[in-house]
Amino acid sequence: MNTNSSNSLLAVPIGALKIAEFTSDHITGNNPILLSLVIPTYKERDNIENVVNILTGLLNEAIPGDYELIVVDDDSPDRTWEVAQSLIPAYPQLRVMRRQDERGLSSAVIRGWQAAKGRILGVIDGDLQHPPEVLTQLLQKIEEGADLALASRHVDGGGVSSWSVIRRFLSRGAQVLGLVILPGVLGRVTDPMSGYFMVRRGAITNVTLNPVGYKILLEVIGRGKVEEIAEAGYVFRERTEGESKVTWKQYVEYIQHLIRLRLSTGRLGKITRKVNFPIGRFLRFGAVGFSGVFVDLTVFHLMRTVINLGLTRSTILSAEVAILNNFLWNDLWTFGDISRKQAGKRQRFKRFLKFNMVCLAGIIIQTLVVNFLFNSLGMNQYLAKLVAIAVATIWNFWVNLKLSWRVTEVK
Ligand code: GDD
Ligand code: MN
């Protein structure tokens, strides 16, 4: 039995979210362990002892001494990590990680797997909504050759407890949306929303995982080398303590995750990697630009109706307000990772001036393109305007990326 003599917390892995191959470093004492089961927690103080106790009882029977439990807590305000740490002396196979600089369910699971020693990596919720007894079935399916063994609510023996119609609709709706955006991933399993599964370590080594939000399974199937998938039915239980942390934010992150996987895997992924075009950033830039259109039109309308300003001045001023709107969002979101390293009002003002200049040039380009398409090619004026907006958006994005948010300036 691997005993974790001290009750010290696990060091939190940093850097890329990559799982190492199984090597002799993973063997402590005289034998490697089979299963590393990660339990991601956030505000599970009242559940964690029960979870550890039940899992220990079950796994001591099924695979005595051949497993470890890894609680990965994101610095819960209720100090779940501290309760888990206090359990270590009584549960030698328990290890606890307290993350303070990162947050998020998916990355928590991966950090736990990075610290894991097992040949099979698993995940189970830390609130007893996943019936632990399914673990032995999942283990058996991996031993029978599956790369991924998934607990599913949508196969024989599966189901959910008394979920509201809304909750069922949202869960199924998310699944349908996923099937539309990423059929090659979500179409491979009956319950892509599940966070209860085991995967053979070799199926997810040497890939850089890049999840966002709650659905770690999408990342494993989307980026892993998962050939064979097996499923076991389970009924998703009601919580006895605490509550679900799912908010609208997780739904937004889910869509972001689907798009990110769509653009970076499969055929499209090959193209974007070859062209090396930052497609995710470009989509964010486009979304900001789209918001700018509404700001532009609203301000234009107010200037024309409330202040009775002339056409040209209203056009120019509303365009400038839209440019300011776009700059603020791009500086915060689209290029946030770069601008946060170029802190300071002076740096920011410099970026704004450059952004302004590039966008004003973009307006000139738009005007030239519209005139050429409308006057020389006889194109419909609205279609010409749309094409011109697309051309100007690519110009604005690319030149701003290279000039206003130039990475070389990052300190
Ligand atoms: N470390 C960490 N960080 N753990 C988290 C975080 C986080 O940001 N957010 C949630 N957790 C933990 C919770 O403490 C719980 O143990 C587990 O992740 C699931 O979170 P819930 O908030 O209880 O999710 P749910 O009940 O709505 O379940 C849904 O999501 C799960 C995770 O994908 C269902 O779809 C489940 O099937 C799924 O397993
Ligand atoms: Mn839950």
CSV table of C-alpha atoms and ligand atoms in Angstrom, one decimal:
chain,number,residue,atom,x,y,z
A,1,MET,CA,0.0,0.0,0.0
A,2,ASN,CA,1.5,3.3,-1.0
A,3,THR,CA,1.4,5.3,2.2
A,4,ASN,CA,1.5,9.0,2.1
A,5,SER,CA,3.2,9.3,5.5
A,6,SER,CA,3.3,13.2,5.8
A,7,ASN,CA,0.0,15.0,5.4
A,8,SER,CA,1.6,17.6,3.3
A,9,LEU,CA,-0.2,19.0,0.3
A,10,LEU,CA,0.8,18.0,-3.2
A,11,ALA,CA,2.9,20.5,-5.1
A,12,VAL,CA,0.7,22.1,-7.8
A,13,PRO,CA,2.1,21.4,-11.3
A,14,ILE,CA,2.7,24.5,-13.5
A,15,GLY,CA,3.2,25.2,-17.2
A,16,ALA,CA,1.5,23.3,-20.0
A,17,LEU,CA,-1.3,20.9,-19.3
A,18,LYS,CA,0.5,17.9,-20.5
A,19,ILE,CA,0.3,14.4,-19.0
A,20,ALA,CA,3.7,12.5,-18.8
A,21,GLU,CA,4.2,9.0,-20.1
A,22,PHE,CA,4.3,6.3,-17.4
A,23,THR,CA,7.9,5.8,-16.3
A,24,SER,CA,9.7,4.4,-13.3
A,25,ASP,CA,9.4,7.8,-11.7
A,26,HIS,CA,5.8,7.0,-11.2
A,27,ILE,CA,6.6,4.0,-9.1
A,28,THR,CA,7.1,4.6,-5.4
A,29,GLY,CA,7.8,1.7,-3.0
A,30,ASN,CA,7.9,-1.6,-4.8
A,31,ASN,CA,4.9,-1.5,-7.1
A,32,PRO,CA,3.3,0.9,-9.5
A,33,ILE,CA,-0.3,1.7,-8.9
A,34,LEU,CA,-3.1,1.0,-11.3
A,35,LEU,CA,-5.7,3.8,-10.7
A,36,SER,CA,-5.3,7.5,-9.9
A,37,LEU,CA,-8.8,8.9,-9.2
A,38,VAL,CA,-9.0,12.7,-9.2
A,39,ILE,CA,-11.8,14.3,-7.1
A,40,PRO,CA,-12.1,18.0,-8.2
A,41,THR,CA,-13.6,20.0,-5.4
A,42,TYR,CA,-15.0,23.5,-4.9
A,43,LYS,CA,-16.9,24.2,-1.6
A,44,GLU,CA,-17.4,20.5,-0.8
A,45,ARG,CA,-16.4,20.8,2.9
A,46,ASP,CA,-19.5,18.8,4.0
A,47,ASN,CA,-19.1,16.1,1.4
A,48,ILE,CA,-15.4,15.4,1.2
A,49,GLU,CA,-15.0,13.1,4.2
A,50,ASN,CA,-17.9,11.0,3.1
A,51,VAL,CA,-16.6,10.8,-0.4
A,52,VAL,CA,-13.1,9.7,0.6
A,53,ASN,CA,-14.5,7.2,3.1
A,54,ILE,CA,-16.9,5.5,0.6
A,55,LEU,CA,-14.3,5.5,-2.2
A,56,THR,CA,-11.7,4.0,0.1
A,57,GLY,CA,-14.0,1.3,1.3
A,58,LEU,CA,-14.9,0.4,-2.3
A,59,LEU,CA,-11.4,0.5,-3.8
A,60,ASN,CA,-9.8,-1.3,-0.8
A,61,GLU,CA,-12.0,-4.1,-1.7
A,62,ALA,CA,-11.6,-4.0,-5.5
A,63,ILE,CA,-8.0,-3.1,-5.9
A,64,PRO,CA,-6.3,-3.0,-2.4
A,65,GLY,CA,-3.2,-0.9,-2.4
A,66,ASP,CA,-3.3,-0.3,-6.1
A,67,TYR,CA,-4.9,3.1,-6.3
A,68,GLU,CA,-4.7,6.7,-5.0
A,69,LEU,CA,-7.3,9.4,-4.5
A,70,ILE,CA,-6.2,12.9,-5.4
A,71,VAL,CA,-8.4,15.7,-4.2
A,72,VAL,CA,-7.8,18.9,-6.2
A,73,ASP,CA,-9.3,21.8,-4.5
A,74,ASP,CA,-9.4,25.4,-5.9
A,75,ASP,CA,-8.8,27.1,-2.6
A,76,SER,CA,-12.4,26.8,-1.6
A,77,PRO,CA,-13.6,29.5,0.7
A,78,ASP,CA,-15.0,26.8,3.0
A,79,ARG,CA,-11.4,25.3,3.2
A,80,THR,CA,-12.3,21.9,1.7
A,81,TRP,CA,-8.6,21.4,1.1
A,82,GLU,CA,-7.9,21.7,4.8
A,83,VAL,CA,-10.6,19.1,5.7
A,84,ALA,CA,-9.2,16.8,3.0
A,85,GLN,CA,-5.7,17.3,4.3
A,86,SER,CA,-6.8,16.4,7.8
A,87,LEU,CA,-8.0,13.0,6.5
A,88,ILE,CA,-4.6,12.0,5.1
A,89,PRO,CA,-3.4,10.2,8.3
A,90,ALA,CA,-6.5,8.0,8.3
A,91,TYR,CA,-6.4,7.4,4.5
A,92,PRO,CA,-2.8,6.7,3.4
A,93,GLN,CA,-3.9,6.5,-0.3
A,94,LEU,CA,-5.2,10.0,-0.2
A,95,ARG,CA,-3.3,13.0,-1.7
A,96,VAL,CA,-4.5,16.6,-1.6
A,97,MET,CA,-3.7,19.5,-3.9
A,98,ARG,CA,-4.7,23.1,-3.1
A,99,ARG,CA,-4.6,25.3,-6.2
A,100,GLN,CA,-4.4,29.0,-5.5
A,101,ASP,CA,-3.4,30.5,-8.9
A,102,GLU,CA,-5.6,28.6,-11.2
A,103,ARG,CA,-9.3,27.9,-11.2
A,104,GLY,CA,-11.7,25.7,-13.2
A,105,LEU,CA,-12.9,22.2,-13.1
A,106,SER,CA,-11.2,20.9,-16.2
A,107,SER,CA,-7.8,22.2,-15.5
A,108,ALA,CA,-8.1,21.0,-11.9
A,109,VAL,CA,-8.6,17.5,-13.2
A,110,ILE,CA,-5.6,17.7,-15.5
A,111,ARG,CA,-3.3,19.1,-12.7
A,112,GLY,CA,-4.4,16.2,-10.6
A,113,TRP,CA,-3.6,13.8,-13.4
A,114,GLN,CA,-0.2,15.5,-13.9
A,115,ALA,CA,0.6,14.6,-10.2
A,116,ALA,CA,-0.8,11.1,-10.5
A,117,LYS,CA,1.2,7.9,-10.5
A,118,GLY,CA,-1.4,5.5,-11.9
A,119,ARG,CA,-1.5,3.8,-15.3
A,120,ILE,CA,-5.2,4.6,-15.4
A,121,LEU,CA,-6.4,8.2,-14.7
A,122,GLY,CA,-10.0,8.7,-13.5
A,123,VAL,CA,-12.3,11.5,-12.4
A,124,ILE,CA,-15.3,11.6,-10.2
A,125,ASP,CA,-17.4,14.4,-8.8
A,126,GLY,CA,-16.7,15.2,-5.1
A,127,ASP,CA,-20.4,15.5,-4.1
A,128,LEU,CA,-21.6,11.9,-4.3
A,129,GLN,CA,-23.8,12.5,-7.3
A,130,HIS,CA,-21.7,9.9,-9.1
A,131,PRO,CA,-22.4,6.5,-7.6
A,132,PRO,CA,-19.0,5.1,-6.6
A,133,GLU,CA,-20.0,1.5,-7.3
A,134,VAL,CA,-19.7,2.2,-11.1
A,135,LEU,CA,-16.0,2.5,-10.6
A,136,THR,CA,-15.4,-1.3,-10.7
A,137,GLN,CA,-17.3,-1.6,-14.0
A,138,LEU,CA,-15.3,1.2,-15.5
A,139,LEU,CA,-12.0,-0.4,-14.3
A,140,GLN,CA,-13.1,-3.7,-15.8
A,141,LYS,CA,-13.8,-2.1,-19.2
A,142,ILE,CA,-10.4,-0.5,-19.3
A,143,GLU,CA,-8.8,-3.9,-18.3
A,144,GLU,CA,-10.8,-5.4,-21.2
A,145,GLY,CA,-9.0,-3.1,-23.6
A,146,ALA,CA,-11.0,0.2,-23.7
A,147,ASP,CA,-8.9,3.4,-23.8
A,148,LEU,CA,-11.8,5.3,-22.2
A,149,ALA,CA,-14.5,4.0,-19.9
A,150,LEU,CA,-17.4,6.4,-19.4
A,151,ALA,CA,-20.2,6.5,-16.9
A,152,SER,CA,-23.2,7.5,-18.9
A,153,ARG,CA,-26.7,8.6,-17.9
A,154,HIS,CA,-28.0,7.8,-21.4
A,155,VAL,CA,-27.5,4.0,-21.7
A,156,ASP,CA,-29.2,1.1,-20.1
A,157,GLY,CA,-29.2,1.5,-16.3
A,158,GLY,CA,-28.5,5.2,-16.7
A,159,GLY,CA,-30.6,8.2,-15.8
A,160,VAL,CA,-30.9,11.3,-13.7
A,161,SER,CA,-32.7,11.8,-10.4
A,162,SER,CA,-35.5,14.3,-10.2
A,163,TRP,CA,-34.0,16.9,-12.6
A,164,SER,CA,-36.3,19.8,-13.5
A,165,VAL,CA,-37.5,20.0,-17.1
A,166,ILE,CA,-35.3,23.1,-17.5
A,167,ARG,CA,-32.2,21.2,-16.3
A,168,ARG,CA,-32.9,18.3,-18.6
A,169,PHE,CA,-33.5,20.7,-21.5
A,170,LEU,CA,-30.3,22.6,-20.9
A,171,SER,CA,-28.2,19.4,-20.6
A,172,ARG,CA,-29.7,17.8,-23.7
A,173,GLY,CA,-29.6,21.2,-25.5
A,174,ALA,CA,-25.9,21.5,-24.7
A,175,GLN,CA,-25.4,18.0,-26.1
A,176,VAL,CA,-27.2,18.8,-29.4
A,177,LEU,CA,-25.3,22.0,-29.8
A,178,GLY,CA,-22.1,20.0,-29.3
A,179,LEU,CA,-23.2,17.5,-31.9
A,180,VAL,CA,-23.7,20.3,-34.4
A,181,ILE,CA,-20.3,22.0,-33.7
A,182,LEU,CA,-18.2,19.0,-32.9
A,183,PRO,CA,-19.9,15.8,-34.2
A,184,GLY,CA,-16.6,13.9,-34.4
A,185,VAL,CA,-16.2,14.2,-30.6
A,186,LEU,CA,-19.6,14.3,-29.0
A,187,GLY,CA,-21.0,11.8,-31.5
A,188,ARG,CA,-18.6,9.1,-30.0
A,189,VAL,CA,-20.4,8.9,-26.7
A,190,THR,CA,-23.9,8.9,-25.4
A,191,ASP,CA,-23.2,11.3,-22.5
A,192,PRO,CA,-20.6,13.9,-23.5
A,193,MET,CA,-21.6,16.0,-20.5
A,194,SER,CA,-20.4,13.3,-18.1
A,195,GLY,CA,-17.6,14.1,-15.7
A,196,TYR,CA,-17.3,10.6,-14.5
A,197,PHE,CA,-14.8,8.4,-16.4
A,198,MET,CA,-11.4,6.6,-16.6
A,199,VAL,CA,-8.9,6.9,-19.4
A,200,ARG,CA,-5.7,4.9,-20.1
A,201,ARG,CA,-2.8,7.2,-19.4
A,202,GLY,CA,-1.2,6.4,-22.8
A,203,ALA,CA,-4.3,7.8,-24.5
A,204,ILE,CA,-3.7,11.3,-23.3
A,205,THR,CA,0.1,11.6,-23.0
A,206,ASN,CA,2.2,13.9,-25.3
A,207,VAL,CA,-0.7,16.1,-26.1
A,208,THR,CA,-1.1,19.6,-24.8
A,209,LEU,CA,-4.6,19.8,-23.4
A,210,ASN,CA,-6.3,23.2,-23.5
A,211,PRO,CA,-9.7,23.0,-21.9
A,212,VAL,CA,-12.0,25.7,-20.6
A,213,GLY,CA,-14.9,25.2,-18.2
A,214,TYR,CA,-16.5,22.0,-16.9
A,215,LYS,CA,-16.3,19.4,-19.6
A,216,ILE,CA,-12.9,17.6,-19.4
A,217,LEU,CA,-14.3,14.7,-21.3
A,218,LEU,CA,-14.5,16.8,-24.5
A,219,GLU,CA,-10.8,17.5,-24.2
A,220,VAL,CA,-9.8,13.9,-23.7
A,221,ILE,CA,-11.8,12.7,-26.7
A,222,GLY,CA,-11.0,15.7,-28.8
A,223,ARG,CA,-7.2,15.8,-28.3
A,224,GLY,CA,-6.4,12.3,-27.0
A,225,LYS,CA,-5.6,9.1,-28.8
A,226,VAL,CA,-8.8,7.4,-27.8
A,227,GLU,CA,-9.6,4.5,-30.0
A,228,GLU,CA,-11.9,2.3,-28.0
A,229,ILE,CA,-14.6,3.7,-25.8
A,230,ALA,CA,-16.8,1.7,-23.4
A,231,GLU,CA,-19.8,2.9,-21.3
A,232,ALA,CA,-21.5,1.9,-18.2
A,233,GLY,CA,-24.9,3.2,-17.1
A,234,TYR,CA,-25.4,5.2,-13.9
A,235,VAL,CA,-28.1,7.3,-12.3
A,236,PHE,CA,-27.0,10.9,-11.5
A,237,ARG,CA,-28.0,11.4,-7.9
A,238,GLU,CA,-29.4,14.3,-6.0
A,239,ARG,CA,-26.9,16.3,-3.9
A,240,THR,CA,-27.1,15.8,-0.1
A,241,GLU,CA,-24.8,18.7,0.8
A,242,GLY,CA,-23.8,21.9,-1.0
A,243,GLU,CA,-25.0,22.9,-4.4
A,244,SER,CA,-24.0,22.7,-8.1
A,245,LYS,CA,-21.5,25.4,-9.2
A,246,VAL,CA,-22.9,25.5,-12.7
A,247,THR,CA,-23.9,29.0,-13.7
A,248,TRP,CA,-24.4,30.7,-17.1
A,249,LYS,CA,-20.6,31.2,-17.2
A,250,GLN,CA,-20.1,27.4,-17.6
A,251,TYR,CA,-22.5,27.4,-20.6
A,252,VAL,CA,-20.5,30.2,-22.2
A,253,GLU,CA,-17.3,28.4,-21.5
A,254,TYR,CA,-18.8,25.2,-22.9
A,255,ILE,CA,-19.5,26.9,-26.3
A,256,GLN,CA,-16.0,28.5,-26.2
A,257,HIS,CA,-14.5,25.1,-25.6
A,258,LEU,CA,-16.5,23.5,-28.5
A,259,ILE,CA,-15.3,26.3,-30.9
A,260,ARG,CA,-11.7,26.0,-29.6
A,261,LEU,CA,-11.7,22.3,-30.1
A,262,ARG,CA,-13.4,22.6,-33.5
A,263,LEU,CA,-10.8,25.1,-34.7
A,264,SER,CA,-7.8,23.3,-33.3
A,265,THR,CA,-8.5,19.6,-34.1
A,266,GLY,CA,-9.4,17.6,-37.1
A,267,ARG,CA,-9.1,19.0,-40.7
A,268,LEU,CA,-9.7,22.6,-39.6
A,269,GLY,CA,-7.1,22.3,-36.9
A,270,LYS,CA,-4.5,21.1,-39.5
A,271,ILE,CA,-5.3,24.2,-41.7
A,272,THR,CA,-5.2,26.7,-38.8
A,273,ARG,CA,-1.9,25.2,-37.5
A,274,LYS,CA,-0.4,25.3,-41.1
A,275,VAL,CA,-1.6,28.9,-41.7
A,276,ASN,CA,-0.7,29.7,-38.1
A,277,PHE,CA,-3.6,32.1,-38.1
A,278,PRO,CA,-4.8,32.9,-34.5
A,279,ILE,CA,-8.4,31.9,-35.4
A,280,GLY,CA,-9.7,32.0,-31.8
A,281,ARG,CA,-8.4,35.6,-31.3
A,282,PHE,CA,-9.9,36.5,-34.7
A,283,LEU,CA,-13.3,35.2,-33.7
A,284,ARG,CA,-13.1,37.3,-30.5
A,285,PHE,CA,-12.1,40.3,-32.5
A,286,GLY,CA,-15.0,39.7,-34.9
A,287,ALA,CA,-17.4,39.5,-31.9
A,288,VAL,CA,-16.1,42.8,-30.5
A,289,GLY,CA,-16.4,44.4,-34.0
A,290,PHE,CA,-20.0,43.1,-34.1
A,291,SER,CA,-20.8,44.8,-30.8
A,292,GLY,CA,-19.2,48.0,-32.2
A,293,VAL,CA,-21.8,48.0,-35.0
A,294,PHE,CA,-24.6,48.3,-32.5
A,295,VAL,CA,-22.8,51.0,-30.5
A,296,ASP,CA,-22.1,52.9,-33.8
A,297,LEU,CA,-25.7,52.7,-34.9
A,298,THR,CA,-27.1,53.6,-31.4
A,299,VAL,CA,-24.8,56.6,-31.0
A,300,PHE,CA,-25.5,57.7,-34.6
A,301,HIS,CA,-29.3,57.5,-33.9
A,302,LEU,CA,-29.0,59.5,-30.7
A,303,MET,CA,-26.9,62.2,-32.3
A,304,ARG,CA,-29.2,62.5,-35.2
A,305,THR,CA,-32.5,62.5,-33.1
A,306,VAL,CA,-31.6,63.8,-29.7
A,307,ILE,CA,-28.8,66.3,-30.4
A,308,ASN,CA,-29.8,67.0,-34.1
A,309,LEU,CA,-26.2,66.9,-35.2
A,310,GLY,CA,-25.4,67.0,-38.9
A,311,LEU,CA,-24.9,63.7,-40.9
A,312,THR,CA,-21.1,63.8,-41.4
A,313,ARG,CA,-20.4,64.8,-37.8
A,314,SER,CA,-22.8,62.2,-36.5
A,315,THR,CA,-21.1,59.5,-38.7
A,316,ILE,CA,-17.6,60.5,-37.6
A,317,LEU,CA,-18.4,60.8,-33.9
A,318,SER,CA,-20.5,57.6,-33.7
A,319,ALA,CA,-17.7,55.8,-35.6
A,320,GLU,CA,-15.2,57.1,-33.0
A,321,VAL,CA,-17.3,56.0,-30.1
A,322,ALA,CA,-17.5,52.5,-31.7
A,323,ILE,CA,-13.7,52.5,-32.1
A,324,LEU,CA,-13.4,53.3,-28.4
A,325,ASN,CA,-15.8,50.5,-27.5
A,326,ASN,CA,-13.9,48.1,-29.6
A,327,PHE,CA,-10.6,49.1,-28.2
A,328,LEU,CA,-11.7,48.6,-24.6
A,329,TRP,CA,-13.2,45.1,-25.3
A,330,ASN,CA,-10.2,44.1,-27.5
A,331,ASP,CA,-7.7,45.3,-24.9
A,332,LEU,CA,-9.6,43.5,-22.1
A,333,TRP,CA,-10.6,40.2,-23.9
A,334,THR,CA,-9.3,39.6,-27.4
A,335,PHE,CA,-5.7,40.6,-26.6
A,336,GLY,CA,-6.1,40.6,-22.8
A,337,ASP,CA,-3.3,38.1,-22.4
A,338,ILE,CA,-0.9,40.5,-24.2
A,339,SER,CA,-2.1,43.8,-22.8
A,340,ARG,CA,-1.9,42.5,-19.2
A,341,LYS,CA,1.8,42.2,-19.8
A,342,GLN,CA,1.9,45.8,-21.1
A,343,ALA,CA,0.4,47.4,-18.1
A,344,GLY,CA,0.2,51.1,-17.3
A,345,LYS,CA,-1.9,54.0,-18.6
A,346,ARG,CA,0.8,55.3,-20.9
A,347,GLN,CA,1.2,51.9,-22.6
A,348,ARG,CA,-2.6,51.6,-22.9
A,349,PHE,CA,-3.0,55.1,-24.4
A,350,LYS,CA,-0.3,54.2,-26.9
A,351,ARG,CA,-2.2,51.1,-27.9
A,352,PHE,CA,-5.4,53.1,-28.2
A,353,LEU,CA,-3.7,55.7,-30.5
A,354,LYS,CA,-2.3,52.9,-32.7
A,355,PHE,CA,-5.7,51.1,-32.7
A,356,ASN,CA,-7.4,54.3,-33.7
A,357,MET,CA,-5.0,55.0,-36.5
A,358,VAL,CA,-5.4,51.4,-37.8
A,359,CYS,CA,-9.2,51.6,-37.6
A,360,LEU,CA,-9.3,55.0,-39.4
A,361,ALA,CA,-7.2,53.4,-42.1
A,362,GLY,CA,-9.7,50.6,-42.1
A,363,ILE,CA,-12.6,53.1,-42.7
A,364,ILE,CA,-10.7,54.5,-45.7
A,365,ILE,CA,-10.1,50.9,-47.0
A,366,GLN,CA,-13.9,50.2,-46.5
A,367,THR,CA,-14.7,53.4,-48.5
A,368,LEU,CA,-12.4,52.4,-51.4
A,369,VAL,CA,-13.7,48.8,-51.5
A,370,VAL,CA,-17.4,49.9,-51.5
A,371,ASN,CA,-16.8,52.4,-54.3
A,372,PHE,CA,-14.8,49.9,-56.4
A,373,LEU,CA,-17.4,47.1,-56.0
A,374,PHE,CA,-20.4,49.4,-56.4
A,375,ASN,CA,-19.2,51.8,-59.1
A,376,SER,CA,-16.8,49.6,-61.1
A,377,LEU,CA,-18.4,46.2,-60.7
A,378,GLY,CA,-22.0,47.3,-60.2
A,379,MET,CA,-22.4,45.2,-57.1
A,380,ASN,CA,-25.4,45.7,-54.8
A,381,GLN,CA,-24.5,48.5,-52.4
A,382,TYR,CA,-25.3,46.5,-49.2
A,383,LEU,CA,-23.4,43.4,-50.4
A,384,ALA,CA,-20.5,45.8,-51.3
A,385,LYS,CA,-20.7,47.2,-47.8
A,386,LEU,CA,-20.6,43.7,-46.3
A,387,VAL,CA,-17.6,42.7,-48.3
A,388,ALA,CA,-15.9,45.9,-47.4
A,389,ILE,CA,-16.5,45.4,-43.7
A,390,ALA,CA,-15.0,41.9,-44.0
A,391,VAL,CA,-11.9,43.2,-45.8
A,392,ALA,CA,-11.5,46.0,-43.3
A,393,THR,CA,-12.0,43.6,-40.3
A,394,ILE,CA,-9.2,41.4,-41.5
A,395,TRP,CA,-7.0,44.5,-42.1
A,396,ASN,CA,-7.9,45.8,-38.6
A,397,PHE,CA,-7.2,42.5,-36.9
A,398,TRP,CA,-4.0,41.6,-38.6
A,399,VAL,CA,-2.4,45.1,-38.3
A,400,ASN,CA,-3.6,45.6,-34.7
A,401,LEU,CA,-2.2,42.2,-33.8
A,402,LYS,CA,1.2,43.1,-35.3
A,403,LEU,CA,1.2,46.8,-34.3
A,404,SER,CA,-1.0,47.8,-31.4
A,405,TRP,CA,-0.7,44.6,-29.4
A,406,ARG,CA,2.7,43.6,-30.7
A,407,VAL,CA,4.0,40.7,-28.5
A,408,THR,CA,7.6,41.9,-28.9
A,409,GLU,CA,6.7,44.8,-26.6
A,410,VAL,CA,5.6,42.5,-23.9
A,411,LYS,CA,7.8,43.2,-20.9
B,1,GDD,N1,-11.3,22.2,-8.4
B,1,GDD,C1,-12.5,22.6,-8.8
B,1,GDD,N2,-12.6,23.8,-9.4
B,1,GDD,N3,-13.6,21.8,-8.7
B,1,GDD,C2,-14.8,22.2,-9.1
B,1,GDD,C3,-14.9,23.5,-9.7
B,1,GDD,C4,-13.7,24.3,-9.9
B,1,GDD,O1,-13.8,25.4,-10.4
B,1,GDD,N4,-16.2,23.7,-10.1
B,1,GDD,C5,-16.9,22.5,-9.7
B,1,GDD,N5,-16.0,21.7,-9.1
B,1,GDD,C6,-16.3,20.4,-8.6
B,1,GDD,C7,-17.4,20.3,-7.6
B,1,GDD,O2,-17.0,20.6,-6.3
B,1,GDD,C8,-18.0,18.9,-7.8
B,1,GDD,O3,-17.2,18.0,-7.0
B,1,GDD,C9,-17.7,18.6,-9.3
B,1,GDD,O4,-16.7,19.5,-9.7
B,1,GDD,C10,-18.9,18.8,-10.1
B,1,GDD,O5,-19.3,20.2,-9.9
B,1,GDD,P1,-20.9,20.5,-9.8
B,1,GDD,O6,-21.1,22.0,-9.7
B,1,GDD,O7,-21.5,19.6,-8.7
B,1,GDD,O8,-21.5,20.0,-11.2
B,1,GDD,P2,-23.0,19.4,-11.5
B,1,GDD,O9,-23.5,18.8,-10.3
B,1,GDD,O10,-23.8,20.5,-12.1
B,1,GDD,O11,-22.6,18.2,-12.5
B,1,GDD,C11,-22.5,18.5,-13.9
B,1,GDD,O12,-21.1,18.7,-14.1
B,1,GDD,C12,-20.2,17.7,-13.7
B,1,GDD,C13,-18.8,18.1,-14.1
B,1,GDD,O13,-18.7,18.2,-15.5
B,1,GDD,C14,-22.9,17.2,-14.6
B,1,GDD,O14,-22.8,17.4,-16.0
B,1,GDD,C15,-22.0,16.1,-14.2
B,1,GDD,O15,-22.3,14.9,-15.0
B,1,GDD,C16,-20.6,16.4,-14.4
B,1,GDD,O16,-19.8,15.4,-13.8
B,2,MN,MN,-22.7,18.0,-8.6
